[in-house]
mmCIF file of C-alpha atoms in Angstrom:
data_model
loop_
_atom_site.group_PDB
_atom_site.id
_atom_site.type_symbol
_atom_site.label_atom_id
_atom_site.label_comp_id
_atom_site.label_asym_id
_atom_site.label_seq_id
_atom_site.Cartn_x
_atom_site.Cartn_y
_atom_site.Cartn_z
ATOM 1 C CA MET F 267 -137.923 19.878 47.233
ATOM 2 C CA SER F 268 -141.389 19.148 46.910
ATOM 3 C CA GLN F 269 -144.189 22.119 46.869
ATOM 4 C CA ALA F 270 -145.202 20.207 50.484
ATOM 5 C CA ASN F 271 -142.036 19.887 52.088
ATOM 6 C CA ALA F 272 -141.514 24.241 51.058
ATOM 7 C CA GLU F 273 -144.605 24.838 53.254
ATOM 8 C CA ALA F 274 -143.882 22.803 55.973
ATOM 9 C CA VAL F 275 -141.871 25.786 57.674
ATOM 10 C CA PRO F 276 -140.984 25.189 61.638
ATOM 11 C CA PHE F 277 -140.857 27.990 63.989
ATOM 12 C CA GLY F 278 -137.277 29.563 64.196
ATOM 13 C CA ILE F 279 -135.619 31.036 67.138
ATOM 14 C CA TYR F 280 -132.756 33.866 66.574
ATOM 15 C CA ILE F 281 -130.710 34.877 69.534
ATOM 16 C CA HIS F 282 -128.612 37.581 68.814
ATOM 17 C CA TRP F 283 -125.197 38.530 71.121
ATOM 18 C CA PRO F 284 -124.395 42.228 70.225
ATOM 19 C CA PHE F 285 -120.244 41.772 71.420
ATOM 20 C CA CYS F 286 -117.259 41.712 69.308
ATOM 21 C CA LEU F 287 -113.480 41.956 70.113
ATOM 22 C CA SER F 288 -113.614 44.292 67.163
ATOM 23 C CA LYS F 289 -115.712 46.046 64.475
ATOM 24 C CA CYS F 290 -114.891 45.142 60.927
ATOM 25 C CA PRO F 291 -114.434 48.026 58.432
ATOM 26 C CA TYR F 292 -117.178 46.752 56.104
ATOM 27 C CA CYS F 293 -119.582 45.412 58.566
ATOM 28 C CA ASP F 294 -123.085 47.051 59.398
ATOM 29 C CA PHE F 295 -124.474 44.942 62.025
ATOM 30 C CA ASN F 296 -125.573 45.326 65.353
ATOM 31 C CA SER F 297 -122.328 45.141 66.998
ATOM 32 C CA HIS F 298 -120.502 46.711 69.512
ATOM 33 C CA VAL F 299 -116.772 46.410 70.967
ATOM 34 C CA ALA F 300 -116.923 46.122 75.131
ATOM 35 C CA ASP F 301 -114.158 45.421 77.680
ATOM 36 C CA LYS F 302 -116.084 44.341 80.062
ATOM 37 C CA ILE F 303 -119.037 41.930 80.048
ATOM 38 C CA ASP F 304 -121.249 40.254 82.985
ATOM 39 C CA HIS F 305 -122.114 36.890 81.306
ATOM 40 C CA ALA F 306 -124.205 35.997 84.548
ATOM 41 C CA ARG F 307 -127.004 39.185 83.910
ATOM 42 C CA TRP F 308 -126.765 39.004 80.329
ATOM 43 C CA ARG F 309 -127.667 35.342 80.644
ATOM 44 C CA ALA F 310 -130.366 35.832 82.819
ATOM 45 C CA ALA F 311 -132.178 38.553 80.460
ATOM 46 C CA LEU F 312 -131.672 36.811 77.352
ATOM 47 C CA ARG F 313 -133.891 33.739 79.318
ATOM 48 C CA ALA F 314 -136.026 36.194 80.736
ATOM 49 C CA GLU F 315 -137.158 37.964 76.985
ATOM 50 C CA LEU F 316 -136.717 34.395 75.651
ATOM 51 C CA ALA F 317 -139.272 33.102 78.486
ATOM 52 C CA ALA F 318 -141.582 36.204 77.230
ATOM 53 C CA GLY F 319 -141.609 34.625 73.741
ATOM 54 C CA ALA F 320 -142.717 31.694 74.607
ATOM 55 C CA ALA F 321 -145.601 33.462 76.520
ATOM 56 C CA ARG F 322 -146.867 34.544 72.983
ATOM 57 C CA HIS F 323 -146.108 31.666 71.240
ATOM 58 C CA PRO F 324 -147.469 28.362 72.319
ATOM 59 C CA GLY F 325 -147.999 25.176 70.980
ATOM 60 C CA ARG F 326 -145.190 26.156 68.029
ATOM 61 C CA THR F 327 -142.688 23.183 66.984
ATOM 62 C CA VAL F 328 -138.817 24.902 66.651
ATOM 63 C CA GLY F 329 -137.137 23.701 63.918
ATOM 64 C CA SER F 330 -133.895 25.492 64.186
ATOM 65 C CA VAL F 331 -132.380 28.386 66.926
ATOM 66 C CA PHE F 332 -129.621 30.269 64.790
ATOM 67 C CA PHE F 333 -126.833 32.383 67.102
ATOM 68 C CA GLY F 334 -126.045 34.965 65.527
ATOM 69 C CA GLY F 335 -123.973 38.541 66.109
ATOM 70 C CA GLY F 336 -121.802 40.066 67.304
ATOM 71 C CA THR F 337 -119.367 37.160 68.106
ATOM 72 C CA PRO F 338 -121.460 34.789 69.754
ATOM 73 C CA SER F 339 -118.966 32.241 70.544
ATOM 74 C CA LEU F 340 -117.017 34.783 73.002
ATOM 75 C CA MET F 341 -120.349 34.200 75.018
ATOM 76 C CA ASP F 342 -119.908 31.738 77.702
ATOM 77 C CA PRO F 343 -120.670 28.251 76.821
ATOM 78 C CA GLU F 344 -123.196 27.716 79.188
ATOM 79 C CA THR F 345 -125.210 30.610 78.216
ATOM 80 C CA ALA F 346 -125.916 28.435 75.141
ATOM 81 C CA GLY F 347 -127.256 25.609 76.769
ATOM 82 C CA ALA F 348 -129.143 27.676 79.396
ATOM 83 C CA LEU F 349 -131.434 28.913 76.346
ATOM 84 C CA ILE F 350 -131.357 25.480 74.655
ATOM 85 C CA ALA F 351 -132.810 24.051 77.505
ATOM 86 C CA ASP F 352 -135.058 26.479 77.757
ATOM 87 C CA ILE F 353 -136.350 26.254 74.645
ATOM 88 C CA LYS F 354 -136.467 22.290 74.259
ATOM 89 C CA THR F 355 -138.961 23.378 77.823
ATOM 90 C CA PHE F 356 -141.528 25.664 76.537
ATOM 91 C CA TRP F 357 -142.015 24.270 72.796
ATOM 92 C CA PRO F 358 -141.619 20.742 71.189
ATOM 93 C CA VAL F 359 -138.770 20.774 69.035
ATOM 94 C CA THR F 360 -138.512 18.730 66.036
ATOM 95 C CA ASP F 361 -136.006 15.513 65.980
ATOM 96 C CA ASP F 362 -133.706 17.232 63.989
ATOM 97 C CA ILE F 363 -133.451 20.283 65.543
ATOM 98 C CA GLU F 364 -130.406 22.620 63.739
ATOM 99 C CA ILE F 365 -128.904 24.825 66.099
ATOM 100 C CA THR F 366 -125.983 27.118 64.464
ATOM 101 C CA LEU F 367 -124.006 29.027 66.240
ATOM 102 C CA GLU F 368 -121.624 32.141 64.436
ATOM 103 C CA ALA F 369 -118.240 31.774 65.316
ATOM 104 C CA ASN F 370 -114.960 33.591 64.454
ATOM 105 C CA PRO F 371 -111.778 31.593 64.029
ATOM 106 C CA GLY F 372 -109.983 32.914 67.088
ATOM 107 C CA THR F 373 -108.278 31.504 69.111
ATOM 108 C CA VAL F 374 -110.366 31.645 72.325
ATOM 109 C CA GLU F 375 -113.340 30.565 70.366
ATOM 110 C CA ILE F 376 -111.575 27.779 68.865
ATOM 111 C CA ASN F 377 -111.071 26.602 71.923
ATOM 112 C CA ARG F 378 -114.874 26.377 73.012
ATOM 113 C CA PHE F 379 -115.962 24.578 69.853
ATOM 114 C CA SER F 380 -116.221 21.230 72.319
ATOM 115 C CA ALA F 381 -117.929 22.982 75.473
ATOM 116 C CA PHE F 382 -120.483 24.690 72.855
ATOM 117 C CA ALA F 383 -121.315 21.506 71.396
ATOM 118 C CA ALA F 384 -121.737 19.617 74.674
ATOM 119 C CA ASN F 385 -123.969 22.860 75.565
ATOM 120 C CA GLY F 386 -126.338 21.409 72.725
ATOM 121 C CA ILE F 387 -125.225 23.631 69.208
ATOM 122 C CA ASN F 388 -124.620 21.119 66.423
ATOM 123 C CA ARG F 389 -123.605 23.431 63.719
ATOM 124 C CA VAL F 390 -121.357 26.239 63.693
ATOM 125 C CA SER F 391 -120.857 29.075 60.486
ATOM 126 C CA ILE F 392 -117.303 30.632 60.925
ATOM 127 C CA GLY F 393 -116.533 33.517 59.384
ATOM 128 C CA ILE F 394 -113.834 33.000 57.625
ATOM 129 C CA GLN F 395 -113.977 35.898 54.554
ATOM 130 C CA ALA F 396 -110.441 35.583 53.339
ATOM 131 C CA LEU F 397 -107.872 32.705 52.832
ATOM 132 C CA ASN F 398 -104.929 34.258 52.550
ATOM 133 C CA ASP F 399 -103.073 36.894 55.049
ATOM 134 C CA ARG F 400 -103.267 40.154 52.731
ATOM 135 C CA ASP F 401 -106.767 40.340 52.346
ATOM 136 C CA LEU F 402 -107.541 39.221 56.303
ATOM 137 C CA LYS F 403 -105.606 42.552 57.396
ATOM 138 C CA PHE F 404 -107.934 44.581 54.354
ATOM 139 C CA LEU F 405 -111.266 43.050 55.709
ATOM 140 C CA GLY F 406 -109.988 44.084 59.364
ATOM 141 C CA ARG F 407 -110.152 40.759 60.336
ATOM 142 C CA VAL F 408 -108.272 39.694 63.693
ATOM 143 C CA HIS F 409 -107.329 36.307 62.941
ATOM 144 C CA ASN F 410 -104.907 35.042 59.792
ATOM 145 C CA ALA F 411 -105.096 32.604 57.271
ATOM 146 C CA ALA F 412 -103.093 29.871 59.430
ATOM 147 C CA GLU F 413 -106.395 30.297 62.389
ATOM 148 C CA ALA F 414 -108.924 29.802 59.828
ATOM 149 C CA ARG F 415 -107.605 26.762 58.247
ATOM 150 C CA ARG F 416 -106.797 25.730 61.940
ATOM 151 C CA ALA F 417 -110.639 26.442 63.331
ATOM 152 C CA LEU F 418 -111.875 24.789 59.908
ATOM 153 C CA ASP F 419 -109.788 21.754 61.255
ATOM 154 C CA VAL F 420 -111.379 22.096 64.964
ATOM 155 C CA ALA F 421 -114.844 22.316 63.283
ATOM 156 C CA ALA F 422 -114.873 19.323 61.072
ATOM 157 C CA ASN F 423 -113.598 17.689 63.875
ATOM 158 C CA VAL F 424 -116.176 18.796 66.352
ATOM 159 C CA PHE F 425 -119.643 19.009 64.449
ATOM 160 C CA ASP F 426 -121.233 16.784 62.034
ATOM 161 C CA ARG F 427 -121.840 20.151 60.334
ATOM 162 C CA PHE F 428 -120.581 23.507 59.686
ATOM 163 C CA SER F 429 -120.555 26.419 57.207
ATOM 164 C CA PHE F 430 -118.288 29.115 56.688
ATOM 165 C CA ASP F 431 -118.150 32.553 54.899
ATOM 166 C CA LEU F 432 -115.967 33.694 52.446
ATOM 167 C CA ILE F 433 -115.804 37.613 50.493
ATOM 168 C CA TYR F 434 -115.100 37.888 46.864
ATOM 169 C CA ALA F 435 -114.908 40.997 44.706
ATOM 170 C CA ARG F 436 -111.616 43.178 46.832
ATOM 171 C CA PRO F 437 -109.911 45.440 45.285
ATOM 172 C CA GLU F 438 -107.588 44.112 42.517
ATOM 173 C CA HIS F 439 -109.078 40.880 42.982
ATOM 174 C CA ASP F 440 -107.761 38.604 40.337
ATOM 175 C CA PRO F 441 -110.091 35.845 38.706
ATOM 176 C CA GLU F 442 -107.666 33.597 38.805
ATOM 177 C CA ALA F 443 -106.140 33.962 42.693
ATOM 178 C CA TRP F 444 -109.979 33.972 43.296
ATOM 179 C CA ARG F 445 -110.137 30.318 41.749
ATOM 180 C CA ARG F 446 -107.683 28.923 43.659
ATOM 181 C CA GLU F 447 -109.021 30.367 46.990
ATOM 182 C CA LEU F 448 -112.047 29.260 46.084
ATOM 183 C CA ARG F 449 -111.167 25.211 44.907
ATOM 184 C CA GLU F 450 -108.990 24.858 48.496
ATOM 185 C CA ALA F 451 -111.879 27.003 50.586
ATOM 186 C CA LEU F 452 -114.211 24.060 48.838
ATOM 187 C CA ASP F 453 -111.898 21.069 49.705
ATOM 188 C CA ILE F 454 -111.934 22.165 52.770
ATOM 189 C CA ALA F 455 -116.202 22.400 53.258
ATOM 190 C CA ARG F 456 -117.967 19.452 54.260
ATOM 191 C CA GLY F 457 -121.540 20.711 52.712
ATOM 192 C CA HIS F 458 -122.034 23.969 53.029
ATOM 193 C CA ILE F 459 -120.237 27.321 51.680
ATOM 194 C CA SER F 460 -121.568 31.189 51.847
ATOM 195 C CA LEU F 461 -119.721 32.881 49.541
ATOM 196 C CA TYR F 462 -120.916 37.516 49.473
ATOM 197 C CA GLN F 463 -119.553 39.532 47.160
ATOM 198 C CA LEU F 464 -118.396 42.797 49.178
ATOM 199 C CA THR F 465 -121.203 45.597 49.298
ATOM 200 C CA ILE F 466 -119.903 48.746 50.580
ATOM 201 C CA GLU F 467 -122.886 49.623 53.302
ATOM 202 C CA PRO F 468 -123.984 52.996 54.448
ATOM 203 C CA GLY F 469 -122.263 53.770 58.212
ATOM 204 C CA THR F 470 -119.341 51.853 57.509
ATOM 205 C CA GLN F 471 -115.915 52.267 57.522
ATOM 206 C CA PHE F 472 -115.269 50.877 53.658
ATOM 207 C CA TYR F 473 -118.251 53.137 53.224
ATOM 208 C CA THR F 474 -116.450 56.453 53.945
ATOM 209 C CA LEU F 475 -112.791 55.305 52.430
ATOM 210 C CA HIS F 476 -115.404 54.488 49.010
ATOM 211 C CA GLN F 477 -117.545 58.023 49.206
ATOM 212 C CA ARG F 478 -113.322 60.033 49.429
ATOM 213 C CA GLY F 479 -111.992 57.463 47.099
ATOM 214 C CA ASP F 480 -109.648 55.974 48.879
ATOM 215 C CA LEU F 481 -111.357 52.652 48.212
ATOM 216 C CA VAL F 482 -112.277 51.181 44.674
ATOM 217 C CA VAL F 483 -113.791 47.964 44.240
ATOM 218 C CA PRO F 484 -114.079 45.958 40.995
ATOM 219 C CA ASP F 485 -116.183 47.166 38.212
ATOM 220 C CA GLU F 486 -119.077 45.781 37.243
ATOM 221 C CA ASP F 487 -117.272 43.346 33.984
ATOM 222 C CA LEU F 488 -114.480 42.235 36.655
ATOM 223 C CA ALA F 489 -117.271 41.618 39.383
ATOM 224 C CA THR F 490 -119.313 39.286 36.817
ATOM 225 C CA ASP F 491 -116.344 37.715 36.336
ATOM 226 C CA LEU F 492 -116.150 36.667 39.973
ATOM 227 C CA TYR F 493 -119.491 36.263 40.177
ATOM 228 C CA GLU F 494 -119.208 33.126 36.978
ATOM 229 C CA ILE F 495 -116.161 31.586 38.640
ATOM 230 C CA THR F 496 -117.903 30.994 42.178
ATOM 231 C CA GLN F 497 -120.946 29.611 40.226
ATOM 232 C CA GLU F 498 -118.611 27.393 38.056
ATOM 233 C CA GLU F 499 -116.186 25.962 40.749
ATOM 234 C CA THR F 500 -119.154 25.352 43.313
ATOM 235 C CA SER F 501 -121.184 23.807 40.864
ATOM 236 C CA ALA F 502 -117.930 21.462 39.794
ATOM 237 C CA ALA F 503 -117.791 20.878 43.024
ATOM 238 C CA GLY F 504 -121.266 19.571 43.885
ATOM 239 C CA TYR F 505 -123.022 22.381 45.718
ATOM 240 C CA SER F 506 -126.060 23.943 44.282
ATOM 241 C CA CYS F 507 -126.346 27.467 44.632
ATOM 242 C CA TYR F 508 -129.680 27.150 46.843
ATOM 243 C CA GLU F 509 -129.627 30.703 47.554
ATOM 244 C CA VAL F 510 -127.966 33.807 46.177
ATOM 245 C CA SER F 511 -124.550 33.526 48.040
ATOM 246 C CA ASN F 512 -125.413 30.351 49.378
ATOM 247 C CA HIS F 513 -124.042 27.033 48.057
ATOM 248 C CA ALA F 514 -124.535 23.468 49.734
ATOM 249 C CA ARG F 515 -124.545 19.893 48.538
ATOM 250 C CA PRO F 516 -128.379 18.283 49.459
ATOM 251 C CA GLY F 517 -129.631 18.081 52.871
ATOM 252 C CA GLN F 518 -127.004 20.855 54.465
ATOM 253 C CA GLU F 519 -128.953 23.585 53.268
ATOM 254 C CA SER F 520 -129.032 26.171 56.562
ATOM 255 C CA ARG F 521 -132.928 25.128 57.536
ATOM 256 C CA HIS F 522 -132.861 28.404 60.363
ATOM 257 C CA ASN F 523 -131.939 30.720 57.305
ATOM 258 C CA LEU F 524 -134.684 28.364 55.059
ATOM 259 C CA VAL F 525 -136.925 29.876 57.290
ATOM 260 C CA TYR F 526 -136.096 33.177 56.807
ATOM 261 C CA TRP F 527 -136.327 32.642 52.672
ATOM 262 C CA ARG F 528 -139.339 30.180 52.502
ATOM 263 C CA TYR F 529 -141.989 33.428 54.956
ATOM 264 C CA GLY F 530 -141.818 31.257 58.058
ATOM 265 C CA ASP F 531 -142.430 32.984 61.672
ATOM 266 C CA TYR F 532 -139.426 33.141 63.707
ATOM 267 C CA LEU F 533 -138.439 34.741 67.112
ATOM 268 C CA GLY F 534 -136.088 36.986 67.804
ATOM 269 C CA ILE F 535 -134.081 37.668 71.286
ATOM 270 C CA GLY F 536 -131.655 40.180 71.944
ATOM 271 C CA PRO F 537 -130.313 43.618 70.710
ATOM 272 C CA GLY F 538 -131.570 44.731 68.055
ATOM 273 C CA ALA F 539 -133.052 41.671 66.988
ATOM 274 C CA HIS F 540 -136.066 41.648 64.368
ATOM 275 C CA GLY F 541 -138.659 38.631 64.580
ATOM 276 C CA ARG F 542 -141.559 37.753 62.299
ATOM 277 C CA GLU F 543 -144.530 36.944 64.745
ATOM 278 C CA ALA F 544 -147.723 35.395 64.033
ATOM 279 C CA VAL F 545 -149.077 37.294 67.396
ATOM 280 C CA ILE F 546 -152.438 35.694 68.789
ATOM 281 C CA GLN F 547 -154.958 38.380 69.276
ATOM 282 C CA PRO F 548 -157.723 38.948 72.266
ATOM 283 C CA ASP F 549 -159.964 37.012 69.905
ATOM 284 C CA GLY F 550 -158.041 33.810 69.116
ATOM 285 C CA SER F 551 -157.296 34.896 65.570
ATOM 286 C CA THR F 552 -153.779 35.524 64.906
ATOM 287 C CA LYS F 553 -152.091 39.074 63.340
ATOM 288 C CA PRO F 554 -148.390 38.913 61.260
ATOM 289 C CA MET F 555 -146.516 41.420 63.204
ATOM 290 C CA ALA F 556 -142.849 42.486 62.637
ATOM 291 C CA VAL F 557 -141.144 42.886 65.911
ATOM 292 C CA ARG F 558 -137.622 44.887 66.969
ATOM 293 C CA ARG F 559 -136.266 44.931 70.118
ATOM 294 C CA HIS F 560 -133.726 47.920 71.119
ATOM 295 C CA ARG F 561 -130.392 47.981 69.528
ATOM 296 C CA ALA F 562 -128.386 49.552 72.206
ATOM 297 C CA PRO F 563 -127.120 46.380 74.522
ATOM 298 C CA GLU F 564 -127.495 48.520 77.949
ATOM 299 C CA ILE F 565 -130.788 50.512 76.905
ATOM 300 C CA TRP F 566 -132.015 46.468 75.690
ATOM 301 C CA LEU F 567 -130.953 45.151 78.777
ATOM 302 C CA ASP F 568 -132.340 47.587 81.619
ATOM 303 C CA ARG F 569 -135.767 47.082 79.556
ATOM 304 C CA VAL F 570 -135.711 43.023 79.786
ATOM 305 C CA GLU F 571 -134.396 43.580 83.776
ATOM 306 C CA LYS F 572 -137.844 45.985 84.462
ATOM 307 C CA GLN F 573 -140.664 44.949 81.653
ATOM 308 C CA GLY F 574 -139.012 41.172 80.837
ATOM 309 C CA HIS F 575 -138.817 42.295 76.937
ATOM 310 C CA GLY F 576 -136.278 44.942 75.278
ATOM 311 C CA THR F 577 -139.328 45.378 72.935
ATOM 312 C CA GLN F 578 -138.886 48.827 70.682
ATOM 313 C CA GLU F 579 -141.256 48.730 67.817
ATOM 314 C CA GLU F 580 -144.184 45.756 67.094
ATOM 315 C CA THR F 581 -145.918 46.778 63.302
ATOM 316 C CA ALA F 582 -148.744 45.188 61.705
ATOM 317 C CA LEU F 583 -147.521 43.707 58.389
ATOM 318 C CA GLU F 584 -150.696 44.421 56.291
ATOM 319 C CA ALA F 585 -151.031 42.473 52.490
ATOM 320 C CA ASP F 586 -148.875 44.549 50.247
ATOM 321 C CA GLU F 587 -145.871 44.426 52.809
ATOM 322 C CA ARG F 588 -146.510 40.292 53.335
ATOM 323 C CA LEU F 589 -146.610 39.892 49.425
ATOM 324 C CA ILE F 590 -143.157 42.191 48.736
ATOM 325 C CA GLU F 591 -141.627 40.646 51.573
ATOM 326 C CA MET F 592 -142.678 36.796 50.451
ATOM 327 C CA VAL F 593 -141.611 37.614 46.966
ATOM 328 C CA MET F 594 -138.580 39.318 47.726
ATOM 329 C CA MET F 595 -137.250 36.669 49.840
ATOM 330 C CA GLY F 596 -138.640 33.435 48.053
ATOM 331 C CA LEU F 597 -137.164 34.747 45.077
ATOM 332 C CA ARG F 598 -133.500 34.267 46.086
ATOM 333 C CA LEU F 599 -134.102 30.519 46.332
ATOM 334 C CA ASN F 600 -133.835 28.090 43.732
ATOM 335 C CA GLU F 601 -136.978 26.667 44.473
ATOM 336 C CA PRO F 602 -140.408 27.896 42.983
ATOM 337 C CA ILE F 603 -142.524 30.103 46.005
ATOM 338 C CA PRO F 604 -145.982 27.794 45.870
ATOM 339 C CA LEU F 605 -148.693 28.968 45.243
ATOM 340 C CA GLY F 606 -149.676 27.704 48.393
ATOM 341 C CA ARG F 607 -148.075 30.370 49.750
ATOM 342 C CA PHE F 608 -149.296 33.219 48.154
ATOM 343 C CA GLU F 609 -153.004 31.694 49.393
ATOM 344 C CA ARG F 610 -151.437 31.582 52.914
ATOM 345 C CA ILE F 611 -149.206 35.095 53.373
ATOM 346 C CA ILE F 612 -151.811 37.528 51.668
ATOM 347 C CA GLY F 613 -155.022 35.110 50.466
ATOM 348 C CA LYS F 614 -154.507 36.031 46.836
ATOM 349 C CA ALA F 615 -153.619 33.590 44.014
ATOM 350 C CA PRO F 616 -150.434 35.353 42.530
ATOM 351 C CA ARG F 617 -151.974 36.357 39.176
ATOM 352 C CA LYS F 618 -154.280 38.447 41.157
ATOM 353 C CA ALA F 619 -151.279 39.258 43.528
ATOM 354 C CA LEU F 620 -148.934 40.470 41.215
ATOM 355 C CA ASP F 621 -148.933 43.356 38.458
ATOM 356 C CA SER F 622 -149.761 40.512 35.854
ATOM 357 C CA GLU F 623 -148.267 43.023 32.733
ATOM 358 C CA ARG F 624 -145.160 43.230 34.965
ATOM 359 C CA LEU F 625 -145.053 39.624 35.349
ATOM 360 C CA GLU F 626 -145.248 38.786 31.887
ATOM 361 C CA THR F 627 -143.077 40.976 31.046
ATOM 362 C CA LEU F 628 -140.196 39.043 33.508
ATOM 363 C CA ILE F 629 -141.812 35.829 32.046
ATOM 364 C CA ALA F 630 -140.833 37.085 28.387
ATOM 365 C CA SER F 631 -137.445 38.403 29.373
ATOM 366 C CA GLY F 632 -136.029 35.544 30.908
ATOM 367 C CA ASP F 633 -135.934 36.866 34.529
ATOM 368 C CA LEU F 634 -139.279 34.962 35.970
ATOM 369 C CA ILE F 635 -140.940 31.693 35.916
ATOM 370 C CA PHE F 636 -144.616 30.769 36.152
ATOM 371 C CA ASP F 637 -146.005 27.381 36.145
ATOM 372 C CA HIS F 638 -147.556 24.729 38.378
ATOM 373 C CA THR F 639 -145.373 24.399 40.758
ATOM 374 C CA GLY F 640 -145.156 28.176 41.569
ATOM 375 C CA LEU F 641 -143.188 31.119 41.137
ATOM 376 C CA ARG F 642 -139.476 31.782 40.522
ATOM 377 C CA ALA F 643 -136.269 33.304 39.660
ATOM 378 C CA THR F 644 -133.743 31.920 36.638
ATOM 379 C CA ASP F 645 -130.272 32.106 37.570
ATOM 380 C CA GLN F 646 -130.554 35.256 34.905
ATOM 381 C CA GLY F 647 -132.955 36.770 37.513
ATOM 382 C CA ARG F 648 -130.839 35.867 40.366
ATOM 383 C CA ASN F 649 -128.216 37.679 39.467
ATOM 384 C CA ARG F 650 -130.091 40.883 38.983
ATOM 385 C CA LEU F 651 -132.602 40.573 41.360
ATOM 386 C CA ASN F 652 -132.393 44.161 42.672
ATOM 387 C CA GLY F 653 -133.346 45.440 39.318
ATOM 388 C CA VAL F 654 -136.200 42.938 38.735
ATOM 389 C CA LEU F 655 -137.719 43.458 42.269
ATOM 390 C CA ARG F 656 -137.880 47.187 41.227
ATOM 391 C CA TYR F 657 -139.595 46.641 38.288
ATOM 392 C CA LEU F 658 -141.983 44.451 39.915
ATOM 393 C CA PHE F 659 -143.120 46.651 42.543
ATOM 394 C CA ASP F 660 -142.026 49.807 42.510
ATOM 395 C CA HIS F 661 -144.422 50.787 39.786
ATOM 396 C CA SER F 662 -142.931 54.417 39.226
ATOM 397 C CA ALA F 663 -139.732 52.554 37.673
#
């Protein structure tokens, strides 16, 4: 991708649906189990918050919409359709706008795929996580492997583009078993697949089990072996690791997620949704803001009905914060952070914005490359990105 194209970052819209059938033990997302949902009330609230966002961001061109959660495939397809219609009323959209719905492979969701497509969804991202029943049970998934394969088959027939997730580095994960499972997944995939290493997040059921020694994850050596197998197999199948955990054939990258990683602006609506917004000020200038909606679904819903939006916090992003976020996001990609992005986001050239001595150390160690195209991480650097970022920005390190 050229530097010019990398900087043509359209406006993105993220819509959060907070409800799930059950809470997975590894999940730290803002998701909730609810016995009953008033879909008409939720549709009206999401549309109201979207309208409030449109008033703050006139004249933008929307290139992607992402329905995340939670399990947004449990919402009424008509809700998605109403929101998509509103978006196209409020803003111009790109000819190739990507509108993604996260989905689980349960029977209810699969049977709704055609209805979602009829309401404007043109891409689904399916939370498969494993292709065998034993590991699906361990991961707390409510579907089985047969349902997962059926969901992928239906998605391939309904949508031109779809993606799905798998989690590796499960307890006692045998490398050759992972190689076989990954090869099967790549045979099914149609251009995009997300492959995440299991991480133990605070506040999850897995965290509690891990803390008391009841859950043992692969050690560093085994995790490295599994990671290397992941890279070998995806590369052999023609998939580029365009982001640390995301693999795609050329042109099949997630356009919405690229908005995040290229440090573009996006509006987030729904409980707990985050946004990065260039907010117009009274003098006509714009100020970069981090916007967060209230996490609790009922509190968010009440606030929207009373004031038109569920904003809990709106914080100006100072230059040093923008620098750290931009570099953290950009180094996840296999493309450079263009020189012009530094100027656009923080008004400084890279060598003036970053600690030059630490930058040179990371270049010399083979973790970073800095040239006329910009700044990027090598494969080695991306494999240990947390340490690279810590050294680059934490001067106590």
